[in-house]
């Protein structure tokens, strides 16, 4: 068993995020495109592809900091959140019920990520759903060779997004972002993958044991509609626990269409997760349907709409997550 654990931990160095091209707003040809990952990468590891229609990741320059994943508006870039989620879950169920995640440069004990750029709103919201206090410990980000100087500020923005989502549940996440101190070196080591690892390899092997195991994500099968929704947004929906009251507004920015719509296919074409579908009616005309839980709030549809007929609605009733929403029903078709 120990050999298997060490083999899995040895994969900690494989940190390239998965890139799902059909979700990229460049490939979808959304108006204005998107260069968030390119602009965010502190190591110039992400380049825009030929004609600016895709991205390319330089594996030699990428440090696996996760900051590109954190800012990607459509889930085109992502990491497997299973290990950090399970680590937080396990810690919440243990005595004391407090979880922590730390970066590889902090010197603190406990579950370790290459950089806290891996932390996303879904992860923070999950801690809130499990009512587990979560402490995020970073090192000296000003001189960090892995991430960027503003990681603590980015983490506070991530926590703010998670709290906005959790507001409807009435149970906010208890999250703390701070720099690690010498006292944090003695934090308990807990390495988990679906509950398989707990309290392993202390003392001299602590640095190896702290690394949360990670395997590359498999390629998305685009023929399967459920796989088009990124794991980040699937987890955001799952973490709406306790269940919001039927009349509570859930913060989930998504599009609405007004009567100036000309029934063209642009919004459905640019949607990176096909959360908007366009159905032609047998008797003539068109319907636009919105799968709210698949919407990543990228608002590429809003920016690309020729007559600017799309507007953003920030809050939705919980019932809206369970059935497709009819956002346009027209008797004409362009």
Short mmCIF file of N, CA and C in Angstrom, two decimals, residues 147-223:
data_model
loop_
_atom_site.label_atom_id
_atom_site.label_comp_id
_atom_site.label_asym_id
_atom_site.label_seq_id
_atom_site.Cartn_x
_atom_site.Cartn_y
_atom_site.Cartn_z
N UNK A 147 4.07 31.21 -8.07
CA UNK A 147 2.87 31.99 -8.34
C UNK A 147 3.14 33.43 -8.69
N UNK A 148 2.41 34.34 -8.06
CA UNK A 148 2.52 35.76 -8.36
C UNK A 148 2.40 36.56 -7.06
N UNK A 149 2.91 37.81 -7.04
CA UNK A 149 2.88 38.60 -5.81
C UNK A 149 1.48 38.87 -5.26
N UNK A 150 0.48 38.89 -6.13
CA UNK A 150 -0.87 39.29 -5.69
C UNK A 150 -1.76 38.09 -5.38
N UNK A 151 -1.19 36.90 -5.14
CA UNK A 151 -2.00 35.72 -4.83
C UNK A 151 -2.92 35.96 -3.63
N UNK A 152 -2.46 36.56 -2.53
CA UNK A 152 -3.39 36.78 -1.41
C UNK A 152 -4.61 37.61 -1.80
N UNK A 153 -4.40 38.64 -2.60
CA UNK A 153 -5.53 39.46 -3.05
C UNK A 153 -6.47 38.65 -3.94
N UNK A 154 -5.90 37.82 -4.80
CA UNK A 154 -6.72 36.97 -5.65
C UNK A 154 -7.56 36.00 -4.81
N UNK A 155 -6.95 35.46 -3.76
CA UNK A 155 -7.68 34.54 -2.89
C UNK A 155 -8.85 35.22 -2.21
N UNK A 156 -8.69 36.46 -1.82
CA UNK A 156 -9.80 37.18 -1.18
C UNK A 156 -10.93 37.41 -2.17
N UNK A 157 -10.59 37.64 -3.45
CA UNK A 157 -11.64 37.78 -4.46
C UNK A 157 -12.37 36.46 -4.66
N UNK A 158 -11.62 35.37 -4.68
CA UNK A 158 -12.23 34.04 -4.81
C UNK A 158 -13.18 33.79 -3.64
N UNK A 159 -12.72 34.11 -2.43
CA UNK A 159 -13.56 33.92 -1.25
C UNK A 159 -14.82 34.78 -1.35
N UNK A 160 -14.69 35.99 -1.89
CA UNK A 160 -15.86 36.86 -2.06
C UNK A 160 -16.87 36.27 -3.03
N UNK A 161 -16.38 35.67 -4.12
CA UNK A 161 -17.29 35.01 -5.07
C UNK A 161 -18.02 33.85 -4.40
N UNK A 162 -17.29 33.08 -3.61
CA UNK A 162 -17.90 31.95 -2.92
C UNK A 162 -18.95 32.42 -1.92
N UNK A 163 -18.66 33.50 -1.21
CA UNK A 163 -19.62 34.00 -0.22
C UNK A 163 -20.88 34.53 -0.90
N UNK A 164 -20.72 35.15 -2.08
CA UNK A 164 -21.90 35.62 -2.82
C UNK A 164 -22.79 34.44 -3.19
N UNK A 165 -22.18 33.33 -3.61
CA UNK A 165 -22.94 32.13 -3.95
C UNK A 165 -23.62 31.54 -2.71
N UNK A 166 -22.91 31.54 -1.60
CA UNK A 166 -23.41 30.90 -0.39
C UNK A 166 -24.45 31.75 0.35
N UNK A 167 -24.59 33.00 -0.01
CA UNK A 167 -25.51 33.89 0.71
C UNK A 167 -26.92 33.31 0.75
N UNK A 168 -27.34 32.65 -0.34
CA UNK A 168 -28.70 32.12 -0.40
C UNK A 168 -28.90 30.95 0.57
N UNK A 169 -27.81 30.30 0.98
CA UNK A 169 -27.93 29.15 1.87
C UNK A 169 -28.05 29.57 3.34
N UNK A 170 -27.67 30.81 3.64
CA UNK A 170 -27.68 31.27 5.03
C UNK A 170 -26.53 30.72 5.85
N UNK A 171 -25.59 30.04 5.21
CA UNK A 171 -24.45 29.46 5.92
C UNK A 171 -23.17 29.85 5.19
N UNK A 172 -22.60 31.00 5.53
CA UNK A 172 -21.39 31.46 4.83
C UNK A 172 -20.20 30.55 5.11
N UNK A 173 -19.25 30.58 4.20
CA UNK A 173 -18.01 29.84 4.42
C UNK A 173 -17.17 30.56 5.46
N UNK A 174 -16.52 29.78 6.30
CA UNK A 174 -15.60 30.35 7.29
C UNK A 174 -14.18 30.17 6.77
N UNK A 175 -13.70 31.17 6.06
CA UNK A 175 -12.42 31.06 5.38
C UNK A 175 -11.49 32.18 5.83
N UNK A 176 -10.23 31.82 6.05
CA UNK A 176 -9.20 32.75 6.47
C UNK A 176 -8.03 32.67 5.50
N UNK A 177 -7.55 33.81 5.04
CA UNK A 177 -6.39 33.88 4.16
C UNK A 177 -5.28 34.60 4.92
N UNK A 178 -4.15 33.95 5.12
CA UNK A 178 -3.05 34.60 5.83
C UNK A 178 -1.71 33.97 5.46
N UNK A 179 -0.64 34.69 5.79
CA UNK A 179 0.70 34.17 5.55
C UNK A 179 1.04 33.16 6.63
N UNK A 180 1.74 32.10 6.25
CA UNK A 180 2.13 31.07 7.20
C UNK A 180 3.16 31.60 8.19
N UNK A 181 3.11 31.09 9.39
CA UNK A 181 4.07 31.44 10.45
C UNK A 181 4.87 30.20 10.83
N UNK A 182 5.97 30.36 11.58
CA UNK A 182 6.74 29.17 12.01
C UNK A 182 5.89 28.16 12.78
N UNK A 183 4.89 28.64 13.49
CA UNK A 183 4.03 27.72 14.26
C UNK A 183 3.23 26.79 13.35
N UNK A 184 3.03 27.19 12.09
CA UNK A 184 2.24 26.37 11.16
C UNK A 184 3.00 25.16 10.65
N UNK A 185 4.30 25.06 10.95
CA UNK A 185 5.08 23.92 10.46
C UNK A 185 4.59 22.62 11.06
N UNK A 186 4.01 22.68 12.24
CA UNK A 186 3.60 21.46 12.94
C UNK A 186 2.16 21.06 12.65
N UNK A 187 1.55 21.68 11.67
CA UNK A 187 0.18 21.28 11.34
C UNK A 187 0.15 19.82 10.91
N UNK A 188 -0.94 19.15 11.25
CA UNK A 188 -1.06 17.72 10.95
C UNK A 188 -1.01 17.49 9.45
N UNK A 189 -0.36 16.41 9.07
CA UNK A 189 -0.30 16.01 7.66
C UNK A 189 -1.51 15.14 7.36
N UNK A 190 -2.24 15.51 6.33
CA UNK A 190 -3.39 14.69 5.92
C UNK A 190 -3.44 14.69 4.41
N UNK A 191 -3.21 13.56 3.81
CA UNK A 191 -3.23 13.43 2.36
C UNK A 191 -4.39 12.53 1.99
N UNK A 192 -5.31 13.00 1.14
CA UNK A 192 -6.51 12.21 0.84
C UNK A 192 -6.77 12.14 -0.66
N UNK A 193 -7.21 11.01 -1.09
CA UNK A 193 -7.73 10.84 -2.45
C UNK A 193 -8.89 9.89 -2.30
N UNK A 194 -10.11 10.46 -2.33
CA UNK A 194 -11.32 9.68 -2.10
C UNK A 194 -11.24 8.92 -0.77
N UNK A 195 -10.66 9.57 0.22
CA UNK A 195 -10.63 9.01 1.56
C UNK A 195 -9.60 7.92 1.76
N UNK A 196 -8.66 7.72 0.79
CA UNK A 196 -7.74 6.59 0.87
C UNK A 196 -6.53 6.85 1.75
N UNK A 197 -6.18 8.12 1.97
CA UNK A 197 -4.97 8.42 2.71
C UNK A 197 -5.28 9.30 3.92
N UNK A 198 -4.78 8.96 5.09
CA UNK A 198 -4.89 9.84 6.26
C UNK A 198 -3.68 9.65 7.15
N UNK A 199 -3.17 10.76 7.63
CA UNK A 199 -2.06 10.76 8.59
C UNK A 199 -0.90 9.88 8.14
N UNK A 200 -0.27 10.23 6.99
CA UNK A 200 0.80 9.40 6.44
C UNK A 200 2.15 10.11 6.51
N UNK A 201 3.21 9.31 6.64
CA UNK A 201 4.58 9.75 6.39
C UNK A 201 4.95 11.06 7.08
N UNK A 202 4.96 11.05 8.37
CA UNK A 202 5.29 12.24 9.13
C UNK A 202 6.81 12.44 9.15
N UNK A 203 7.27 13.41 9.96
CA UNK A 203 8.67 13.67 10.25
C UNK A 203 9.47 13.92 8.98
N UNK A 204 10.55 13.09 8.72
CA UNK A 204 11.49 13.36 7.64
C UNK A 204 10.85 13.32 6.28
N UNK A 205 9.74 12.57 6.11
CA UNK A 205 9.10 12.47 4.80
C UNK A 205 7.91 13.40 4.67
N UNK A 206 7.80 14.39 5.54
CA UNK A 206 6.61 15.24 5.61
C UNK A 206 6.38 16.01 4.32
N UNK A 207 7.45 16.54 3.70
CA UNK A 207 7.27 17.34 2.51
C UNK A 207 6.65 16.53 1.38
N UNK A 208 7.05 15.24 1.25
CA UNK A 208 6.47 14.39 0.22
C UNK A 208 5.01 14.09 0.55
N UNK A 209 4.75 13.80 1.81
CA UNK A 209 3.40 13.40 2.21
C UNK A 209 2.40 14.52 2.09
N UNK A 210 2.86 15.76 2.22
CA UNK A 210 1.93 16.89 2.20
C UNK A 210 1.35 17.14 0.81
N UNK A 211 2.07 16.73 -0.22
CA UNK A 211 1.65 17.07 -1.57
C UNK A 211 0.36 16.33 -1.92
N UNK A 212 -0.69 17.09 -2.17
CA UNK A 212 -1.95 16.46 -2.55
C UNK A 212 -1.80 15.79 -3.92
N UNK A 213 -2.11 14.51 -4.03
CA UNK A 213 -1.90 13.79 -5.28
C UNK A 213 -2.78 14.33 -6.40
N UNK A 214 -2.24 14.30 -7.59
CA UNK A 214 -2.97 14.87 -8.72
C UNK A 214 -2.67 14.05 -9.97
N UNK A 215 -3.70 13.69 -10.69
CA UNK A 215 -3.53 13.04 -11.98
C UNK A 215 -4.12 13.95 -13.06
N UNK A 216 -3.57 13.89 -14.28
CA UNK A 216 -4.15 14.69 -15.35
C UNK A 216 -5.61 14.30 -15.60
N UNK A 217 -6.44 15.27 -15.85
CA UNK A 217 -7.83 15.00 -16.17
C UNK A 217 -7.94 14.35 -17.54
N UNK A 218 -8.88 13.44 -17.73
CA UNK A 218 -9.08 12.87 -19.07
C UNK A 218 -9.71 13.92 -19.98
N UNK A 219 -9.57 13.70 -21.27
CA UNK A 219 -10.16 14.63 -22.22
C UNK A 219 -11.69 14.62 -22.11
N UNK A 220 -12.28 15.75 -22.33
CA UNK A 220 -13.73 15.86 -22.30
C UNK A 220 -14.32 15.20 -23.54
N UNK A 221 -15.34 14.39 -23.32
CA UNK A 221 -16.08 13.80 -24.43
C UNK A 221 -17.22 14.77 -24.77
N UNK A 222 -17.01 15.57 -25.80
CA UNK A 222 -17.95 16.63 -26.13
C UNK A 222 -19.31 16.08 -26.58
N UNK A 223 -19.36 14.80 -26.94
CA UNK A 223 -20.64 14.22 -27.35
C UNK A 223 -21.55 13.96 -26.15
#
